[in-house]
Amino acid sequence: MSKLTFNTDNCKGCGLCVDACPKHILRLATDKINKKGHHPAEIIDQAACIACACCALMCPDVIITVEK
Amino acid sequence: MVVFQKPHALTDAPFHYCPGCTHGIIHRLVAEVIDELGIEGKTIGIAPVGCSVMAYNYFNCDMIEAAHGRAPAVATGVKRANPENIVFTYQGDGDLASIGMAETVHSAARNENITVIFINNAIYGMTGGQMAPTSLPGQVTQTSPYGRDVKACGYPIRVCEMLSELEGPEYLERVTVNSVPNIRKAKKAIRKAFQNQIEGKGFSLIEVISSCPTNWGMTPQAALKWIDDKMIPYYPLGVYKDRSAQKEEAK
Ligand SMILES: Cc1ncc(C[n+]2csc(CCOP(=O)(O)OP(=O)(O)O)c2C)c(N)n1
Ligand code: SF4
Ligand code: SF4
Ligand code: SF4
Ligand SMILES: [Mg+2]
């Protein structure tokens, strides 16, 4: 089972991880706002995650940890 | 099992870069290479003037802040005095190809045994988006509001191509970080640039085509596409010099 962890406080809501995910299971949480004032990224379907780490490779702020 | 985590060579300080700015990706790649080569304890980084002026807060190794454009001169002194240390500079295009052009060219000509990470985003990011020596023909910037006019401002400088004419440098490669496959290639290049220094081979410069969504006036996504559509055609990716490979071929 894969596990994605976001250091949400430091997310800048750029959305680059969302576009990088081949499974289309990331989104920006438009119902949430972090300390920096951004809509942070979140995972919609953890079970569908293949732990490829494309999201983490693309994240300019290095806030994603991927485990499996 | 951890598949991906923040490299040890990065501190916990959050980056100050704009959302989607690829400076952060390049920082991470340098840090991953430092981790993989096990050189954090003996690496000394030289930070530039530009958006990455505070790079010294982000790397766990020793860092020095150089005056604008002078990072290769500082690196030269540090490396010559401490040849057992691994010394890298991290410089923008305004820093490296404008005010610091002399230091760039001469450190390459001398084949100083240092690693230069050159961030070409075709703009002066930090100061609000003025034209850089690398801004594209026709590119709109704060100081070229009608687009860069090459008759008045000259043509953009292709640093890798220009330095490749020198006998000195060991390794010159241009990469980008606008997609996952390109990020993987960029990391390989950066790793080679550090490995060359460990092996005493001399001057390695990796030019990384990077985005500046803020001063290009685009979303982070559009900026990554602009790299493919506009930057790469003028700045083709690839290896521009690899002296060791040339020597092997000649054998
Ligand atoms: C001696 C000196 N001249 C000019 C400046 C103003 N200045 C600060 S950053 C910069 C250019 C930065 O552009 P670049 O190197 O491309 O870095 P970027 O911000 O795009 O990453 C300039 C001209 C300065 N700080 N010091
Ligand atoms: S690890 Fe891969 S599949 Fe999982 S969220 Fe990230 S990009 Fe998507
Ligand atoms: S790439 Fe990183 S900073 Fe950008 S939205 Fe995704 S997690 Fe947040
Ligand atoms: S101004 Fe441009 S280069 Fe500087 S942090 Fe913002 S996006 Fe990055
Ligand atoms: Mg720049």
XYZ file of C-alpha atoms and ligand atoms in Angstrom:
370
model
C 0.000 0.000 0.000
C 1.491 3.336 -1.001
C 1.420 6.426 1.185
C 1.765 10.062 0.185
C 2.521 12.731 2.801
C 2.360 16.459 2.086
C 4.091 19.066 4.219
C 0.929 21.069 3.645
C 2.049 24.238 5.447
C 4.747 24.750 2.807
C 2.636 23.953 -0.268
C 2.373 26.874 -2.693
C -0.565 25.495 -4.656
C 1.331 25.670 -7.938
C -0.356 22.523 -9.206
C 2.733 21.079 -10.919
C 2.307 17.816 -8.974
C -1.313 17.584 -10.135
C -0.256 17.670 -13.804
C 2.633 15.237 -13.244
C 0.515 12.435 -11.765
C -0.119 9.702 -14.353
C -3.091 8.396 -12.303
C -4.816 11.832 -12.070
C -5.432 11.421 -8.348
C -4.081 14.759 -7.081
C -5.905 18.080 -6.850
C -5.673 21.452 -5.207
C -8.025 21.584 -2.228
C -10.137 24.618 -3.143
C -12.048 24.210 0.153
C -8.854 24.620 2.214
C -6.292 27.341 2.605
C -2.893 26.930 4.267
C -0.850 29.343 6.380
C 0.782 30.760 3.285
C -2.643 31.478 1.788
C -2.544 28.805 -0.903
C -4.925 25.998 -1.776
C -2.736 23.014 -0.885
C -2.390 19.868 -2.940
C -4.104 16.703 -1.714
C -4.590 13.134 -2.839
C -8.085 12.014 -3.812
C -7.569 8.260 -4.119
C -4.647 6.847 -2.145
C -5.489 3.289 -3.207
C -4.881 4.193 -6.864
C -1.405 5.622 -6.176
C 1.378 3.575 -7.768
C 4.148 5.330 -5.763
C 5.889 6.428 -8.956
C 6.954 9.685 -7.218
C 6.406 11.787 -10.358
C 4.524 14.296 -8.187
C 7.439 14.545 -5.759
C 10.008 14.867 -8.551
C 8.067 17.792 -9.987
C 7.334 19.608 -6.688
C 9.551 22.727 -6.583
C 9.108 23.007 -2.831
C 10.053 19.412 -1.976
C 7.058 18.898 0.308
C 5.943 15.444 -0.837
C 7.155 12.179 0.709
C 6.277 8.937 -1.070
C 6.309 5.547 0.644
C 5.176 2.101 -0.392
C 9.781 1.762 2.256
C 10.531 5.381 1.432
C 10.436 5.926 -2.341
C 11.028 9.689 -2.206
C 11.853 12.137 0.554
C 13.546 15.496 0.933
C 17.328 14.996 0.582
C 19.463 15.417 3.707
C 21.619 18.080 2.035
C 18.612 20.460 2.072
C 17.785 22.236 5.336
C 14.233 22.395 6.660
C 13.926 26.072 5.677
C 11.008 26.565 3.259
C 12.090 28.034 -0.101
C 11.139 31.683 -0.655
C 10.699 31.154 -4.421
C 7.440 32.030 -6.192
C 4.878 29.220 -6.649
C 5.964 26.873 -9.435
C 9.434 28.422 -9.851
C 11.841 25.672 -10.888
C 14.774 27.078 -8.880
C 13.471 24.735 -6.142
C 13.690 21.636 -8.349
C 17.298 22.471 -9.235
C 18.208 23.012 -5.551
C 16.793 19.596 -4.800
C 18.729 17.894 -7.607
C 22.004 19.391 -6.367
C 21.181 18.224 -2.830
C 20.288 14.706 -4.023
C 23.633 14.462 -5.821
C 25.473 15.656 -2.682
C 23.645 12.934 -0.710
C 24.349 10.199 -3.251
C 28.038 11.038 -3.521
C 28.304 11.269 0.283
C 30.073 14.638 0.127
C 27.904 16.876 2.317
C 30.612 17.227 4.977
C 33.213 18.470 2.521
C 31.116 20.459 0.053
C 31.241 24.265 -0.067
C 28.599 26.073 -2.121
C 28.863 29.615 -3.430
C 25.550 31.484 -3.614
C 24.993 34.248 -6.179
C 23.100 37.520 -6.276
C 19.683 36.938 -7.820
C 16.554 35.117 -6.692
C 18.777 32.332 -5.350
C 20.745 34.798 -3.199
C 19.519 32.971 -0.104
C 20.604 29.537 -1.335
C 22.932 29.531 1.676
C 19.870 29.007 3.877
C 18.779 25.958 1.934
C 21.859 23.741 1.655
C 23.166 21.864 4.680
C 26.794 22.097 3.530
C 28.988 25.151 4.123
C 27.949 28.108 1.975
C 29.510 31.451 1.034
C 27.665 34.434 -0.465
C 29.615 36.014 -3.319
C 29.328 39.519 -4.737
C 27.216 39.669 -7.902
C 28.789 37.507 -10.628
C 31.934 36.699 -8.680
C 31.020 33.193 -7.530
C 33.541 31.443 -9.847
C 36.322 33.712 -8.552
C 35.384 32.889 -4.939
C 35.121 29.203 -5.878
C 38.564 29.356 -7.482
C 40.116 30.659 -4.269
C 38.283 28.192 -2.046
C 39.134 25.220 -4.244
C 42.786 26.129 -4.705
C 43.240 26.665 -0.961
C 41.248 23.530 -0.045
C 41.632 21.098 -2.931
C 40.144 18.268 -0.852
C 36.812 20.102 -0.645
C 34.095 19.939 -3.301
C 33.159 23.434 -4.462
C 30.137 24.425 -6.490
C 28.553 27.693 -7.564
C 24.838 28.252 -8.181
C 24.249 31.248 -10.456
C 21.504 32.895 -12.502
C 21.921 34.209 -16.044
C 22.196 37.833 -14.972
C 24.824 36.847 -12.431
C 26.819 34.452 -14.644
C 26.400 35.843 -18.153
C 26.167 39.584 -17.500
C 28.061 41.129 -14.607
C 30.018 37.896 -14.007
C 30.844 36.999 -17.600
C 34.588 37.602 -17.141
C 34.735 35.291 -14.106
C 32.764 32.654 -16.017
C 34.927 32.709 -19.124
C 38.252 32.837 -17.305
C 37.443 30.122 -14.765
C 36.404 27.930 -17.719
C 39.546 28.857 -19.681
C 41.692 27.971 -16.655
C 39.785 24.699 -16.293
C 39.342 25.379 -12.583
C 38.319 22.161 -10.857
C 34.887 23.476 -9.804
C 31.224 22.713 -10.579
C 29.012 25.509 -11.893
C 25.219 25.207 -11.834
C 23.903 27.882 -14.193
C 20.197 28.760 -14.045
C 19.077 30.269 -17.337
C 15.581 31.708 -17.001
C 16.070 34.400 -19.662
C 15.396 37.200 -17.193
C 16.603 39.113 -14.137
C 14.094 37.524 -11.775
C 15.024 39.068 -8.455
C 15.000 42.691 -9.551
C 11.575 42.491 -11.189
C 12.025 41.091 -14.668
C 14.538 43.167 -16.618
C 16.078 41.909 -19.870
C 18.984 39.499 -19.364
C 21.786 38.658 -21.817
C 19.831 35.438 -22.355
C 16.386 37.021 -22.982
C 15.046 35.798 -26.320
C 14.702 37.966 -29.443
C 11.310 39.657 -29.169
C 10.889 38.725 -25.494
C 8.883 41.293 -23.556
C 10.561 42.277 -20.288
C 10.424 45.335 -18.012
C 13.257 46.916 -19.989
C 12.155 45.672 -23.420
C 8.420 46.441 -23.294
C 8.119 46.110 -27.088
C 10.142 42.907 -27.127
C 13.929 42.497 -27.262
C 15.140 44.338 -30.338
C 18.316 42.555 -31.413
C 19.419 45.574 -33.472
C 19.574 47.710 -30.348
C 20.311 45.082 -27.681
C 22.225 42.386 -29.534
C 21.493 38.698 -29.601
C 21.065 36.411 -26.597
C 24.247 34.628 -25.524
C 24.401 30.852 -25.710
C 26.803 30.206 -22.848
C 27.476 26.483 -23.431
C 28.163 26.988 -27.139
C 30.411 29.956 -26.441
C 32.466 28.206 -23.732
C 32.750 25.059 -25.863
C 35.134 26.986 -28.146
C 37.639 27.207 -25.287
C 40.288 24.520 -24.804
C 39.851 24.726 -21.019
C 36.543 23.346 -19.812
C 36.064 19.660 -19.088
C 32.295 19.369 -19.308
C 29.442 21.549 -20.603
C 25.838 20.380 -20.826
C 22.466 22.086 -21.189
C 19.423 20.491 -19.567
C 15.993 21.563 -18.350
C 13.582 20.616 -15.563
C 10.175 21.171 -17.178
C 9.056 17.516 -17.039
C 9.785 14.356 -15.073
C 11.976 12.797 -17.817
C 13.905 16.061 -18.200
C 14.375 16.287 -14.430
C 15.907 12.792 -14.442
C 18.306 13.801 -17.241
C 19.205 17.027 -15.441
C 20.110 15.085 -12.324
C 22.421 12.796 -14.299
C 24.191 15.833 -15.736
C 24.565 17.491 -12.324
C 25.903 14.252 -10.885
C 28.482 14.036 -13.640
C 29.531 17.630 -13.003
C 30.250 16.797 -9.337
C 31.849 13.437 -10.177
C 34.221 15.174 -12.607
C 35.427 17.424 -9.797
C 35.941 14.461 -7.458
C 38.066 12.866 -10.192
C 40.046 16.085 -10.622
C 38.942 16.556 -14.209
C 38.290 20.293 -14.017
C 35.611 22.819 -14.920
C 32.087 21.462 -15.377
C 29.140 23.734 -16.098
C 25.533 22.551 -16.276
C 23.160 25.103 -17.789
C 19.638 24.445 -16.566
C 16.815 26.085 -18.500
C 14.504 27.184 -15.686
C 11.146 28.918 -15.428
C 10.227 32.325 -14.038
C 6.418 32.270 -14.044
C 6.239 35.592 -12.187
C 8.309 37.709 -14.555
C 7.336 35.827 -17.700
C 3.766 36.683 -16.650
C 2.472 33.128 -16.887
C 1.060 30.329 -14.814
C 3.651 27.762 -13.687
C 2.159 25.324 -16.204
C 2.344 27.771 -19.129
C 5.931 28.596 -18.147
C 6.953 24.932 -18.434
C 5.377 24.827 -21.894
C 7.104 28.091 -22.864
C 10.418 26.360 -22.141
C 9.574 23.710 -24.763
C 8.074 26.140 -27.265
C 10.466 29.103 -27.034
C 13.541 28.394 -24.934
C 14.655 24.988 -26.244
C 14.546 26.011 -29.922
C 17.022 28.833 -29.146
C 18.900 26.894 -26.463
C 19.087 23.279 -27.665
C 19.640 20.711 -24.925
C 22.668 18.440 -25.011
C 26.336 17.950 -24.227
C 28.495 20.753 -25.655
C 31.840 19.528 -24.406
C 33.101 16.355 -22.764
C 36.885 16.354 -22.925
C 37.345 12.951 -21.299
C 34.964 11.356 -23.818
C 36.819 13.115 -26.664
C 40.138 11.724 -25.368
C 38.655 8.222 -25.157
C 37.464 8.505 -28.754
C 40.872 9.658 -29.946
C 42.525 6.551 -28.469
C 26.826 44.890 -8.099
C 25.359 44.729 -8.264
N 24.761 45.148 -9.404
C 23.443 44.985 -9.594
C 22.677 44.393 -8.617
C 21.185 44.236 -8.838
N 20.798 42.867 -9.127
C 20.358 42.031 -8.172
S 19.922 40.536 -8.751
C 20.300 40.991 -10.339
C 20.122 40.067 -11.496
C 19.587 38.735 -11.122
O 19.284 37.981 -12.255
P 19.772 36.502 -12.424
O 21.204 36.362 -12.123
O 19.344 36.059 -13.790
O 19.001 35.674 -11.291
P 17.452 35.304 -11.172
O 16.910 36.275 -10.185
O 16.827 35.409 -12.523
O 17.463 33.899 -10.653
C 20.767 42.303 -10.377
C 21.156 42.991 -11.624
C 23.327 43.970 -7.439
N 22.649 43.362 -6.449
N 24.657 44.136 -7.297
S 3.268 8.801 -6.499
Fe 2.699 8.735 -8.672
S 0.634 7.881 -8.682
Fe 1.045 8.473 -6.567
S 0.184 10.539 -6.437
Fe 2.355 10.794 -6.946
S 2.386 10.918 -9.193
Fe 0.371 10.089 -8.604
S 3.952 20.805 -6.681
Fe 4.382 20.958 -4.481
S 4.025 23.120 -3.963
Fe 3.084 22.764 -5.964
S 0.953 22.229 -5.499
Fe 2.046 20.288 -5.615
S 2.697 19.857 -3.512
Fe 2.096 22.025 -3.569
S 10.962 35.992 -9.664
Fe 11.084 34.307 -11.130
S 13.070 33.291 -10.747
Fe 12.591 34.583 -8.968
S 11.558 33.224 -7.506
Fe 9.967 34.241 -8.689
S 9.548 32.866 -10.413
Fe 11.520 32.231 -9.520
Mg 17.753 34.920 -14.337
